[in-house]
Amino acid sequence: MVSSVVWMIVGMGIVTYLPRMIPLVFLEKLKLPSFLQGVLKNVPYAILGALIFPGVLFIQEELWYGCLGAVVAFLIAYTGVNVIFVVIGSILVLTGVSIYF
């Protein structure tokens, strides 16, 4: 039982490592067009937005609560402060709203 679990973990590690390693090894000297580089640089932000947006809508039963948190986070982020202050500010505003309402 224990050895089968160990082999399963090793197999999963290999399966997830290979798709990451193969492009780095074989496409190392390939020069991508600047447009494609720009698109690929924005992929993490798009994925992060896709992960966060459903959480904004379903954080509580009431939709306005999540929308308020997103608007506050956007306004704080628009000022250019560090991301930790954006998170803390949004948490503080939503905590205050949940206490008073």
XYZ file of N, CA, C and O in Angstrom:
404
model
N 0.831 -1.199 0.000
C 0.000 0.000 0.000
C 0.872 1.259 0.000
O 0.653 2.158 -0.785
N 1.862 1.299 0.878
C 2.700 2.489 0.992
C 3.532 2.682 -0.274
O 3.669 3.799 -0.771
N 4.077 1.606 -0.821
C 4.904 1.760 -2.017
C 4.075 2.190 -3.220
O 4.561 2.935 -4.067
N 2.829 1.752 -3.299
C 1.993 2.189 -4.423
C 1.678 3.677 -4.324
O 1.607 4.369 -5.342
N 1.527 4.174 -3.114
C 1.278 5.606 -2.935
C 2.526 6.397 -3.311
O 2.450 7.443 -3.959
N 3.681 5.897 -2.909
C 4.936 6.581 -3.248
C 5.123 6.613 -4.760
O 5.474 7.652 -5.332
N 4.880 5.490 -5.430
C 5.013 5.457 -6.891
C 3.985 6.365 -7.565
O 4.274 6.972 -8.599
N 2.818 6.485 -6.978
C 1.802 7.377 -7.541
C 2.256 8.833 -7.419
O 2.114 9.627 -8.362
N 2.838 9.195 -6.288
C 3.327 10.562 -6.098
C 4.486 10.848 -7.044
O 4.555 11.922 -7.658
N 5.398 9.898 -7.202
C 6.512 10.065 -8.137
C 5.990 10.224 -9.564
O 6.441 11.095 -10.320
N 5.025 9.409 -9.935
C 4.437 9.494 -11.276
C 3.757 10.831 -11.513
O 3.909 11.435 -12.584
N 3.024 11.312 -10.528
C 2.365 12.608 -10.679
C 3.387 13.730 -10.779
O 3.196 14.699 -11.518
N 4.492 13.605 -10.048
C 5.548 14.606 -10.147
C 6.167 14.644 -11.529
O 6.414 15.713 -12.086
N 6.422 13.465 -12.101
C 6.999 13.397 -13.450
C 6.027 13.958 -14.481
O 6.415 14.727 -15.365
N 4.767 13.590 -14.353
C 3.755 14.040 -15.321
C 3.578 15.552 -15.276
O 3.348 16.186 -16.309
N 3.698 16.168 -14.118
C 3.546 17.622 -14.058
C 4.851 18.350 -14.372
O 4.824 19.511 -14.788
N 5.988 17.676 -14.193
C 7.272 18.326 -14.467
C 7.601 18.339 -15.957
O 8.124 19.335 -16.469
N 7.298 17.281 -16.660
C 7.655 17.180 -18.074
C 7.061 18.299 -18.938
O 7.775 18.888 -19.748
N 5.778 18.621 -18.821
C 5.257 19.723 -19.658
C 5.896 21.076 -19.360
O 5.859 21.975 -20.187
N 6.485 21.220 -18.202
C 7.164 22.472 -17.881
C 8.603 22.472 -18.366
O 9.149 23.500 -18.749
N 9.239 21.310 -18.320
C 10.648 21.219 -18.672
C 10.865 21.164 -20.180
O 11.797 21.771 -20.686
N 10.044 20.455 -20.901
C 10.245 20.243 -22.341
C 10.292 21.569 -23.121
O 11.209 21.770 -23.917
N 9.357 22.502 -22.916
C 9.477 23.766 -23.658
C 10.738 24.553 -23.303
O 11.332 25.200 -24.155
N 11.150 24.494 -22.044
C 12.361 25.223 -21.661
C 13.602 24.657 -22.339
O 14.499 25.394 -22.730
N 13.639 23.366 -22.503
C 14.818 22.734 -23.098
C 14.833 22.917 -24.616
O 15.840 23.305 -25.196
N 13.701 22.646 -25.259
C 13.677 22.639 -26.724
C 13.406 24.002 -27.352
O 13.724 24.226 -28.514
N 12.804 24.903 -26.615
C 12.491 26.227 -27.167
C 13.342 27.328 -26.551
O 12.994 28.504 -26.609
N 14.489 26.940 -25.994
C 15.342 27.884 -25.278
C 15.867 29.002 -26.181
O 15.908 30.159 -25.801
N 16.229 28.674 -27.393
C 16.842 29.657 -28.295
C 15.836 30.305 -29.238
O 16.211 31.135 -30.054
N 14.578 29.940 -29.124
C 13.550 30.499 -29.985
C 13.221 31.924 -29.539
O 12.969 32.173 -28.369
N 13.235 32.840 -30.472
C 12.894 34.228 -30.185
C 11.449 34.467 -30.599
O 11.086 34.347 -31.774
N 10.601 34.791 -29.628
C 9.192 35.044 -29.907
C 8.988 36.470 -30.389
O 9.709 37.383 -29.968
N 7.990 36.692 -31.244
C 7.676 38.064 -31.664
C 7.251 38.908 -30.457
O 6.728 38.386 -29.468
N 7.487 40.189 -30.540
C 7.193 41.070 -29.402
C 5.706 41.063 -29.057
O 5.338 41.168 -27.883
N 4.833 40.934 -30.063
C 3.401 40.882 -29.785
C 3.066 39.662 -28.942
O 2.321 39.756 -27.963
N 3.608 38.506 -29.296
C 3.345 37.281 -28.549
C 3.932 37.355 -27.145
O 3.323 36.866 -26.187
N 5.087 37.972 -26.994
C 5.658 38.164 -25.662
C 4.746 39.025 -24.795
O 4.551 38.747 -23.621
N 4.183 40.057 -25.384
C 3.249 40.910 -24.642
C 2.004 40.170 -24.217
O 1.506 40.355 -23.099
N 1.486 39.326 -25.100
C 0.306 38.534 -24.766
C 0.624 37.566 -23.635
O -0.129 37.430 -22.674
N 1.752 36.886 -23.729
C 2.119 35.896 -22.723
C 2.427 36.533 -21.366
O 2.226 35.894 -20.332
N 2.886 37.766 -21.365
C 3.135 38.449 -20.094
C 1.839 38.770 -19.363
O 1.834 38.919 -18.150
N 0.730 38.876 -20.087
C -0.555 39.190 -19.467
C -1.343 37.961 -19.048
O -2.377 38.092 -18.401
N -0.886 36.781 -19.394
C -1.606 35.552 -19.043
C -1.776 35.391 -17.535
O -2.870 35.062 -17.077
N -0.750 35.625 -16.701
C -0.975 35.467 -15.255
C -2.060 36.379 -14.708
O -2.830 35.973 -13.834
N -2.171 37.589 -15.224
C -3.207 38.506 -14.758
C -4.594 38.022 -15.177
O -5.560 38.130 -14.419
N -4.698 37.481 -16.373
C -5.979 36.960 -16.846
C -6.407 35.757 -16.017
O -7.580 35.630 -15.653
N -5.470 34.883 -15.704
C -5.798 33.713 -14.898
C -6.187 34.141 -13.489
O -7.147 33.612 -12.908
N -5.461 35.085 -12.921
C -5.784 35.569 -11.592
C -7.175 36.192 -11.559
O -7.955 35.960 -10.630
N -7.510 36.949 -12.584
C -8.849 37.525 -12.665
C -9.924 36.464 -12.781
O -10.992 36.568 -12.167
N -9.655 35.422 -13.538
C -10.631 34.338 -13.682
C -10.811 33.573 -12.384
O -11.883 33.030 -12.117
N -9.783 33.516 -11.564
C -9.902 32.842 -10.274
C -10.597 33.712 -9.231
O -11.334 33.212 -8.386
N -10.362 35.011 -9.267
C -10.903 35.906 -8.250
C -12.353 36.289 -8.521
O -13.153 36.398 -7.590
N -12.737 36.486 -9.771
C -14.063 37.016 -10.092
C -15.213 36.174 -9.533
O -16.140 36.734 -8.947
N -15.197 34.844 -9.655
C -16.300 34.075 -9.035
C -16.341 34.231 -7.521
O -17.425 34.243 -6.925
N -15.190 34.384 -6.887
C -15.168 34.596 -5.446
C -15.794 35.920 -5.051
O -16.410 36.043 -4.002
N -15.635 36.923 -5.907
C -16.255 38.222 -5.647
C -17.773 38.096 -5.692
O -18.483 38.651 -4.855
N -18.279 37.328 -6.627
C -19.727 37.207 -6.771
C -20.363 36.331 -5.702
O -21.508 36.544 -5.324
N -19.620 35.350 -5.211
C -20.222 34.376 -4.301
C -19.606 34.402 -2.902
O -19.652 33.405 -2.187
N -19.048 35.540 -2.483
C -18.429 35.620 -1.167
C -19.493 35.534 -0.062
O -19.246 34.973 0.997
N -20.641 36.071 -0.308
C -21.775 35.985 0.608
C -23.034 35.798 -0.211
O -23.006 35.818 -1.428
N -24.135 35.653 0.489
C -25.402 35.464 -0.221
C -25.822 36.721 -0.982
O -26.518 36.643 -1.973
N -25.394 37.859 -0.482
C -25.770 39.120 -1.129
C -24.670 39.565 -2.080
O -23.500 39.655 -1.709
N -25.043 39.870 -3.292
C -24.087 40.217 -4.340
C -23.372 41.530 -4.071
O -22.192 41.682 -4.383
N -24.060 42.480 -3.456
C -23.473 43.804 -3.265
C -22.261 43.769 -2.353
O -21.380 44.618 -2.454
N -22.205 42.809 -1.457
C -21.072 42.708 -0.519
C -19.765 42.450 -1.279
O -18.767 43.117 -1.048
N -19.781 41.480 -2.171
C -18.590 41.187 -2.966
C -18.248 42.308 -3.922
O -17.068 42.624 -4.136
N -19.270 42.911 -4.512
C -19.025 44.030 -5.436
C -18.420 45.224 -4.702
O -17.539 45.900 -5.230
N -18.879 45.466 -3.475
C -18.310 46.547 -2.676
C -16.836 46.287 -2.395
O -15.994 47.189 -2.536
N -16.505 45.068 -2.041
C -15.110 44.718 -1.791
C -14.253 44.879 -3.034
O -13.119 45.355 -2.966
N -14.786 44.494 -4.175
C -14.033 44.629 -5.428
C -13.839 46.094 -5.797
O -12.750 46.491 -6.245
N -14.867 46.912 -5.617
C -14.753 48.345 -5.940
C -13.741 49.017 -5.016
O -12.900 49.809 -5.466
N -13.800 48.689 -3.726
C -12.843 49.274 -2.784
C -11.424 48.845 -3.136
O -10.494 49.658 -3.144
N -11.239 47.567 -3.448
C -9.911 47.077 -3.820
C -9.418 47.769 -5.089
O -8.243 48.143 -5.191
N -10.311 47.951 -6.061
C -9.926 48.631 -7.299
C -9.520 50.079 -7.033
O -8.508 50.553 -7.556
N -10.292 50.772 -6.205
C -9.979 52.176 -5.926
C -8.662 52.325 -5.174
O -7.863 53.223 -5.468
N -8.416 51.430 -4.227
C -7.150 51.496 -3.492
C -5.995 51.141 -4.425
O -4.933 51.778 -4.392
N -6.180 50.131 -5.262
C -5.116 49.730 -6.189
C -4.843 50.815 -7.214
O -3.699 50.984 -7.661
N -5.867 51.559 -7.594
C -5.708 52.621 -8.580
C -4.781 53.727 -8.081
O -4.133 54.407 -8.868
N -4.698 53.890 -6.766
C -3.804 54.905 -6.212
C -2.346 54.494 -6.325
O -1.465 55.328 -6.136
N -2.086 53.217 -6.584
C -0.719 52.765 -6.805
C -0.007 52.222 -5.587
O 1.203 52.059 -5.606
N -0.751 51.921 -4.521
C -0.099 51.394 -3.320
C 0.231 49.915 -3.501
O -0.209 49.270 -4.450
N 0.987 49.384 -2.577
C 1.381 47.982 -2.590
C 0.146 47.084 -2.465
O -0.848 47.463 -1.851
N 0.229 45.896 -3.031
C -0.916 44.992 -3.073
C -1.366 44.574 -1.677
O -2.564 44.345 -1.454
N -0.469 44.499 -0.713
C -0.874 44.105 0.633
C -1.796 45.158 1.247
O -2.742 44.833 1.972
N -1.571 46.423 0.915
C -2.451 47.478 1.416
C -3.814 47.441 0.725
O -4.826 47.803 1.324
N -3.844 46.994 -0.502
C -5.114 46.818 -1.212
C -5.939 45.736 -0.513
O -7.130 45.917 -0.237
N -5.301 44.628 -0.201
C -6.004 43.523 0.461
C -6.463 43.939 1.848
O -7.626 43.707 2.230
N -5.573 44.548 2.625
C -5.924 44.962 3.988
C -7.039 46.007 3.966
O -7.978 45.943 4.765
N -6.959 46.962 3.055
C -8.000 47.982 2.968
C -9.353 47.403 2.626
O -10.378 47.768 3.220
N -9.381 46.477 1.691
C -10.643 45.843 1.323
C -11.202 45.018 2.476
O -12.404 45.036 2.742
N -10.330 44.304 3.170
C -10.774 43.516 4.325
C -11.339 44.423 5.408
O -12.382 44.118 6.003
N -10.667 45.523 5.680
C -11.145 46.441 6.719
C -12.513 47.047 6.375
O -13.391 47.144 7.231
N -12.671 47.442 5.117
C -13.958 48.020 4.707
C -15.071 46.975 4.821
O -16.147 47.243 5.356
N -14.820 45.759 4.360
C -15.859 44.718 4.429
C -16.123 44.281 5.861
O -17.267 43.937 6.204
N -15.104 44.317 6.705
C -15.332 44.023 8.120
C -16.217 45.090 8.747
O -17.150 44.772 9.491
N -15.922 46.339 8.446
C -16.759 47.411 8.961
C -18.194 47.335 8.475
O -19.141 47.528 9.246
N -18.370 46.996 7.208
C -19.729 46.861 6.666
C -20.455 45.699 7.329
O -21.645 45.816 7.665
N -19.769 44.594 7.542
C -20.441 43.435 8.154
C -20.780 43.688 9.624
O -21.746 43.128 10.136
N -20.004 44.523 10.288
C -20.314 44.833 11.690
C -21.524 45.761 11.792
O -22.398 45.569 12.646
N -21.590 46.762 10.928
C -22.651 47.761 11.022
C -23.933 47.402 10.289
O -24.957 48.020 10.515
N -23.891 46.416 9.422
C -25.114 46.068 8.668
C -25.462 44.634 8.877
O -24.918 43.702 8.771
